PDB file of C-alpha atoms in Angstrom:
ATOM      1  CA  TYR A 126      36.843  25.975  26.388  1.00 73.00           C
ATOM      2  CA  PHE A 127      34.529  25.355  23.402  1.00 82.00           C
ATOM      3  CA  LEU A 128      36.647  22.429  22.171  1.00 78.00           C
ATOM      4  CA  LEU A 129      36.435  20.858  25.628  1.00 80.00           C
ATOM      5  CA  GLU A 130      32.649  21.152  25.512  1.00 82.00           C
ATOM      6  CA  VAL A 131      32.550  19.623  22.039  1.00 83.00           C
ATOM      7  CA  ALA A 132      34.720  16.718  23.209  1.00 79.00           C
ATOM      8  CA  SER A 133      32.491  16.262  26.241  1.00 81.00           C
ATOM      9  CA  THR A 134      29.364  16.249  24.066  1.00 82.00           C
ATOM     10  CA  PHE A 135      30.563  14.156  21.117  1.00 82.00           C
ATOM     11  CA  GLY A 136      33.385  12.183  22.709  1.00 74.00           C
ATOM     12  CA  PRO A 137      37.103  12.938  22.864  1.00 73.00           C
ATOM     13  CA  ALA A 138      37.866  11.295  19.496  1.00 73.00           C
ATOM     14  CA  ILE A 139      36.112  14.129  17.665  1.00 75.00           C
ATOM     15  CA  GLU A 140      38.902  16.500  18.690  1.00 73.00           C
ATOM     16  CA  SER A 141      41.244  14.801  16.235  1.00 72.00           C
ATOM     17  CA  LEU A 142      38.888  15.742  13.390  1.00 75.00           C
ATOM     18  CA  LEU A 143      38.570  19.416  14.286  1.00 74.00           C
ATOM     19  CA  VAL A 144      40.996  22.160  13.458  1.00 75.00           C
ATOM     20  CA  ARG A 145      42.396  23.971  16.479  1.00 75.00           C
ATOM     21  CA  GLU A 146      42.298  27.593  15.329  1.00 81.00           C
ATOM     22  CA  ALA A 147      39.175  29.754  15.276  1.00 85.00           C
ATOM     23  CA  VAL A 148      36.845  26.757  15.380  1.00 86.00           C
ATOM     24  CA  ILE A 149      33.700  28.806  16.073  1.00 91.00           C
ATOM     25  CA  ASP A 150      34.507  31.251  13.267  1.00 92.00           C
ATOM     26  CA  ARG A 151      35.102  28.300  10.940  1.00 90.00           C
ATOM     27  CA  LEU A 152      31.864  26.590  11.993  1.00 91.00           C
ATOM     28  CA  VAL A 153      29.870  29.752  11.370  1.00 94.00           C
ATOM     29  CA  ALA A 154      31.540  30.445   8.006  1.00 92.00           C
ATOM     30  CA  THR A 155      31.050  26.825   6.924  1.00 91.00           C
ATOM     31  CA  ILE A 156      27.385  26.797   7.908  1.00 94.00           C
ATOM     32  CA  ASP A 157      26.858  30.107   6.112  1.00 95.00           C
ATOM     33  CA  ASN A 158      28.500  28.728   2.948  1.00 92.00           C
ATOM     34  CA  LEU A 159      26.745  25.333   2.777  1.00 94.00           C
ATOM     35  CA  PRO A 160      23.848  26.644   0.619  1.00 95.00           C
ATOM     36  CA  ARG A 161      26.316  28.218  -1.798  1.00 92.00           C
ATOM     37  CA  GLY A 162      28.214  26.680  -4.686  1.00 86.00           C
ATOM     38  CA  GLU A 163      31.625  26.547  -3.044  1.00 82.00           C
ATOM     39  CA  LEU A 164      32.892  25.749   0.424  1.00 72.00           C
ATOM     40  CA  PRO A 165      36.467  27.032   0.679  1.00 69.00           C
ATOM     41  CA  GLU A 166      38.732  24.461   2.288  1.00 71.00           C
ATOM     42  CA  GLN A 167      40.550  27.041   4.421  1.00 66.00           C
ATOM     43  CA  ILE A 168      37.385  27.819   6.424  1.00 68.00           C
ATOM     44  CA  ARG A 169      36.329  24.251   7.188  1.00 69.00           C
ATOM     45  CA  PRO A 170      36.285  23.299  10.871  1.00 64.00           C
ATOM     46  CA  VAL A 171      36.943  19.637  10.049  1.00 71.00           C
ATOM     47  CA  GLY A 172      40.288  18.536   8.663  1.00 64.00           C
ATOM     48  CA  GLN A 173      40.863  16.034   5.897  1.00 67.00           C
ATOM     49  CA  LEU A 174      39.035  12.749   6.218  1.00 71.00           C
ATOM     50  CA  GLU A 175      41.354   9.782   6.726  1.00 74.00           C
ATOM     51  CA  GLU A 176      39.929   7.689   3.910  1.00 79.00           C
ATOM     52  CA  PRO A 177      40.489   8.832   0.324  1.00 77.00           C
ATOM     53  CA  PHE A 178      37.705   9.665  -2.108  1.00 83.00           C
ATOM     54  CA  ARG A 179      36.969   6.558  -4.172  1.00 86.00           C
ATOM     55  CA  THR A 180      35.327   5.823  -7.495  1.00 85.00           C
ATOM     56  CA  ASP A 181      34.300   2.597  -9.195  1.00 84.00           C
ATOM     57  CA  ALA A 182      33.841   1.576 -12.798  1.00 85.00           C
ATOM     58  CA  GLY A 183      30.164   1.459 -13.575  1.00 71.00           C
ATOM     59  CA  ALA A 184      28.259   0.144 -16.576  1.00 71.00           C
ATOM     60  CA  ASP A 185      29.660   1.130 -19.964  1.00 74.00           C
ATOM     61  CA  ASP A 186      32.973   2.133 -18.350  1.00 75.00           C
ATOM     62  CA  MET A 187      31.367   5.096 -16.600  1.00 86.00           C
ATOM     63  CA  THR A 188      32.962   6.304 -13.399  1.00 90.00           C
ATOM     64  CA  VAL A 189      30.621   6.218 -10.411  1.00 89.00           C
ATOM     65  CA  LEU A 190      30.889   7.335  -6.818  1.00 89.00           C
ATOM     66  CA  SER A 191      32.024   4.262  -4.903  1.00 88.00           C
ATOM     67  CA  PHE A 192      30.010   2.815  -2.045  1.00 87.00           C
ATOM     68  CA  SER A 193      33.319   2.508  -0.182  1.00 87.00           C
ATOM     69  CA  SER A 194      33.670   6.281  -0.450  1.00 89.00           C
ATOM     70  CA  PHE A 195      30.512   6.679   1.647  1.00 92.00           C
ATOM     71  CA  ALA A 196      32.326   5.014   4.551  1.00 90.00           C
ATOM     72  CA  ARG A 197      34.599   8.070   4.787  1.00 90.00           C
ATOM     73  CA  TYR A 198      31.709   9.804   6.565  1.00 90.00           C
ATOM     74  CA  ASP A 199      30.716   6.959   8.890  1.00 90.00           C
ATOM     75  CA  ALA A 200      32.664   8.276  11.900  1.00 85.00           C
ATOM     76  CA  LEU A 201      31.311  11.826  11.554  1.00 86.00           C
ATOM     77  CA  VAL A 202      27.746  10.584  11.230  1.00 91.00           C
ATOM     78  CA  ALA A 203      28.256   8.241  14.192  1.00 90.00           C
ATOM     79  CA  TYR A 204      29.364  11.202  16.335  1.00 86.00           C
ATOM     80  CA  LEU A 205      26.141  12.972  15.410  1.00 89.00           C
ATOM     81  CA  TYR A 206      24.008   9.867  15.872  1.00 92.00           C
ATOM     82  CA  TYR A 207      25.290   9.037  19.347  1.00 90.00           C
ATOM     83  CA  ALA A 208      25.439  12.598  20.618  1.00 89.00           C
ATOM     84  CA  ASP A 209      22.885  13.731  23.176  1.00 90.00           C
ATOM     85  CA  LEU A 210      20.991  16.384  21.188  1.00 92.00           C
ATOM     86  CA  ASP A 211      19.907  18.106  24.389  1.00 92.00           C
ATOM     87  CA  ALA A 212      23.574  18.479  25.358  1.00 91.00           C
ATOM     88  CA  VAL A 213      24.422  19.708  21.839  1.00 92.00           C
ATOM     89  CA  TYR A 214      21.633  22.269  22.077  1.00 94.00           C
ATOM     90  CA  ASP A 215      22.724  23.360  25.561  1.00 93.00           C
ATOM     91  CA  THR A 216      26.307  23.821  24.323  1.00 92.00           C
ATOM     92  CA  TYR A 217      25.019  25.794  21.334  1.00 95.00           C
ATOM     93  CA  GLN A 218      22.960  28.022  23.642  1.00 95.00           C
ATOM     94  CA  ARG A 219      25.875  28.616  26.028  1.00 94.00           C
ATOM     95  CA  PHE A 220      28.212  29.597  23.220  1.00 95.00           C
ATOM     96  CA  TYR A 221      25.607  31.385  21.109  1.00 97.00           C
ATOM     97  CA  PRO A 222      27.057  34.866  21.768  1.00 97.00           C
ATOM     98  CA  LEU A 223      30.320  33.669  20.191  1.00 96.00           C
ATOM     99  CA  PHE A 224      28.454  32.195  17.195  1.00 96.00           C
ATOM    100  CA  GLN A 225      26.532  35.459  16.798  1.00 97.00           C
ATOM    101  CA  GLY A 226      29.726  37.508  17.020  1.00 97.00           C
ATOM    102  CA  ALA A 227      31.387  35.351  14.364  1.00 96.00           C
ATOM    103  CA  TYR A 228      28.318  35.769  12.141  1.00 97.00           C
ATOM    104  CA  GLU A 229      28.437  39.530  12.561  1.00 97.00           C
ATOM    105  CA  ARG A 230      32.136  39.512  11.623  1.00 96.00           C
ATOM    106  CA  LEU A 231      31.182  37.704   8.412  1.00 93.00           C
ATOM    107  CA  GLY A 232      29.231  40.812   7.468  1.00 95.00           C
ATOM    108  CA  TYR A 233      25.786  40.243   8.974  1.00 95.00           C
ATOM    109  CA  PRO A 234      25.569  42.778  11.833  1.00 93.00           C
ATOM    110  CA  ASN A 235      21.761  42.998  11.629  1.00 95.00           C
ATOM    111  CA  ALA A 236      20.963  39.302  11.285  1.00 95.00           C
ATOM    112  CA  TYR A 237      20.768  36.391  13.674  1.00 97.00           C
ATOM    113  CA  PHE A 238      22.962  33.339  13.262  1.00 97.00           C
ATOM    114  CA  ASN A 239      20.197  31.158  14.673  1.00 97.00           C
ATOM    115  CA  ASP A 240      17.932  32.172  11.763  1.00 97.00           C
ATOM    116  CA  ARG A 241      20.682  31.343   9.283  1.00 98.00           C
ATOM    117  CA  LEU A 242      21.301  27.974  10.956  1.00 98.00           C
ATOM    118  CA  ILE A 243      17.618  27.048  10.608  1.00 98.00           C
ATOM    119  CA  GLU A 244      17.652  28.195   6.974  1.00 97.00           C
ATOM    120  CA  VAL A 245      20.733  26.058   6.244  1.00 97.00           C
ATOM    121  CA  ILE A 246      19.260  23.010   8.001  1.00 98.00           C
ATOM    122  CA  ASP A 247      16.120  23.378   5.857  1.00 98.00           C
ATOM    123  CA  HIS A 248      18.326  23.597   2.780  1.00 98.00           C
ATOM    124  CA  LEU A 249      20.212  20.415   3.706  1.00 98.00           C
ATOM    125  CA  LEU A 250      16.970  18.595   4.475  1.00 98.00           C
ATOM    126  CA  GLY A 251      15.948  19.385   0.888  1.00 97.00           C
ATOM    127  CA  ALA A 252      18.947  17.569  -0.603  1.00 97.00           C
ATOM    128  CA  PRO A 253      17.850  15.108  -3.281  1.00 96.00           C
ATOM    129  CA  GLU A 254      18.052  11.378  -2.702  1.00 92.00           C
ATOM    130  CA  PRO A 255      19.107   9.898  -6.027  1.00 88.00           C
ATOM    131  CA  SER A 256      18.455   6.263  -6.662  1.00 84.00           C
ATOM    132  CA  GLY A 257      21.155   4.224  -8.271  1.00 85.00           C
ATOM    133  CA  PRO A 258      24.806   4.997  -8.843  1.00 88.00           C
ATOM    134  CA  MET A 259      25.975   8.582  -9.176  1.00 91.00           C
ATOM    135  CA  VAL A 260      27.953   8.961 -12.378  1.00 91.00           C
ATOM    136  CA  LEU A 261      31.008  11.199 -12.230  1.00 94.00           C
ATOM    137  CA  VAL A 262      33.118  13.021 -14.803  1.00 91.00           C
ATOM    138  CA  ARG A 263      36.579  14.441 -14.383  1.00 87.00           C
ATOM    139  CA  PRO A 264      37.011  17.503 -16.599  1.00 85.00           C
ATOM    140  CA  ASN A 265      39.997  18.689 -14.558  1.00 83.00           C
ATOM    141  CA  VAL A 266      41.629  17.529 -11.332  1.00 84.00           C
ATOM    142  CA  LEU A 267      38.451  17.059  -9.299  1.00 85.00           C
ATOM    143  CA  TYR A 268      35.483  14.841 -10.037  1.00 90.00           C
ATOM    144  CA  GLU A 269      32.086  16.360 -10.755  1.00 92.00           C
ATOM    145  CA  PHE A 270      28.631  14.833 -11.038  1.00 94.00           C
ATOM    146  CA  ALA A 271      27.826  13.991 -14.649  1.00 94.00           C
ATOM    147  CA  ASP A 272      24.171  14.900 -14.063  1.00 94.00           C
ATOM    148  CA  PRO A 273      24.025  18.690 -14.505  1.00 96.00           C
ATOM    149  CA  ASP A 274      21.192  18.946 -11.963  1.00 95.00           C
ATOM    150  CA  LEU A 275      23.327  17.260  -9.307  1.00 96.00           C
ATOM    151  CA  GLU A 276      26.400  19.295 -10.227  1.00 95.00           C
ATOM    152  CA  ALA A 277      24.342  22.502  -9.911  1.00 96.00           C
ATOM    153  CA  LEU A 278      23.485  21.703  -6.274  1.00 96.00           C
ATOM    154  CA  SER A 279      25.003  23.688  -3.423  1.00 96.00           C
ATOM    155  CA  SER A 280      28.152  22.530  -1.676  1.00 93.00           C
ATOM    156  CA  GLY A 281      26.051  21.351   1.284  1.00 95.00           C
ATOM    157  CA  GLN A 282      23.649  19.295  -0.797  1.00 97.00           C
ATOM    158  CA  LYS A 283      26.562  17.764  -2.739  1.00 95.00           C
ATOM    159  CA  LEU A 284      28.110  16.824   0.601  1.00 93.00           C
ATOM    160  CA  MET A 285      24.883  15.023   1.500  1.00 95.00           C
ATOM    161  CA  LEU A 286      25.163  13.063  -1.769  1.00 95.00           C
ATOM    162  CA  ARG A 287      28.844  12.231  -1.260  1.00 92.00           C
ATOM    163  CA  MET A 288      28.190  10.787   2.197  1.00 93.00           C
ATOM    164  CA  GLY A 289      25.850   8.197   0.680  1.00 94.00           C
ATOM    165  CA  PRO A 290      22.154   7.510   1.113  1.00 94.00           C
ATOM    166  CA  ASP A 291      22.346   5.845   4.542  1.00 95.00           C
ATOM    167  CA  ASN A 292      24.587   8.492   6.111  1.00 96.00           C
ATOM    168  CA  ALA A 293      22.560  11.269   4.467  1.00 96.00           C
ATOM    169  CA  ALA A 294      19.283   9.827   5.791  1.00 97.00           C
ATOM    170  CA  THR A 295      20.719   9.558   9.312  1.00 97.00           C
ATOM    171  CA  THR A 296      22.113  13.087   9.114  1.00 96.00           C
ATOM    172  CA  LYS A 297      18.762  14.439   7.903  1.00 98.00           C
ATOM    173  CA  ARG A 298      16.930  12.787  10.820  1.00 97.00           C
ATOM    174  CA  ILE A 299      19.394  14.312  13.291  1.00 96.00           C
ATOM    175  CA  LEU A 300      19.211  17.747  11.639  1.00 97.00           C
ATOM    176  CA  ALA A 301      15.411  17.638  11.717  1.00 97.00           C
ATOM    177  CA  LYS A 302      15.447  16.822  15.451  1.00 96.00           C
ATOM    178  CA  PHE A 303      17.979  19.576  16.145  1.00 96.00           C
ATOM    179  CA  ARG A 304      15.893  22.025  14.104  1.00 97.00           C
ATOM    180  CA  GLU A 305      12.904  21.182  16.325  1.00 96.00           C
ATOM    181  CA  ARG A 306      14.980  22.182  19.354  1.00 95.00           C
ATOM    182  CA  LEU A 307      16.052  25.438  17.693  1.00 95.00           C
ATOM    183  CA  VAL A 308      12.503  26.578  16.977  1.00 94.00           C
ATOM    184  CA  ARG A 309      10.882  25.291  20.178  1.00 86.00           C
ATOM    185  CA  PRO A 310       9.662  28.243  22.272  1.00 72.00           C
TER     186      PRO A 310
END
């Protein structure tokens, strides 16, 4: 029933992006992990993005995060942008007992998921907004940010960087509005 509500709120095309199993548990675990260093792939509620990660050659043969890579997140950000935040909030409220139960199963029986959600939104809103190209290195299979301060960021703040400045700014505006709804008496 939750997936039907999500499709009704964000549009039916979003269903193709979501995993089918334990979506609420995955959402809760993902949100809980965003301020941490790693976000295990097996808990993510969203499947692989269609577009591949892309890099470009920057000045002095440095590898930089490609502007075309930012487009990978355009559809997700558009779903957020065009969603009725009141309907999103209403859906969240209706299903809150399931979110709370999933949070308790993660090992937080004396804490509220809503408090954690607000904390994580605040964390994401604090993601830096670097100017200029983001230089990457590839010490192993995966790329990392060459700037140690950027590489030391949480998985959630790195996600905000990888989606590009325009998508990150739009996402931050939406998160700030949703946060207002969460704390409104």
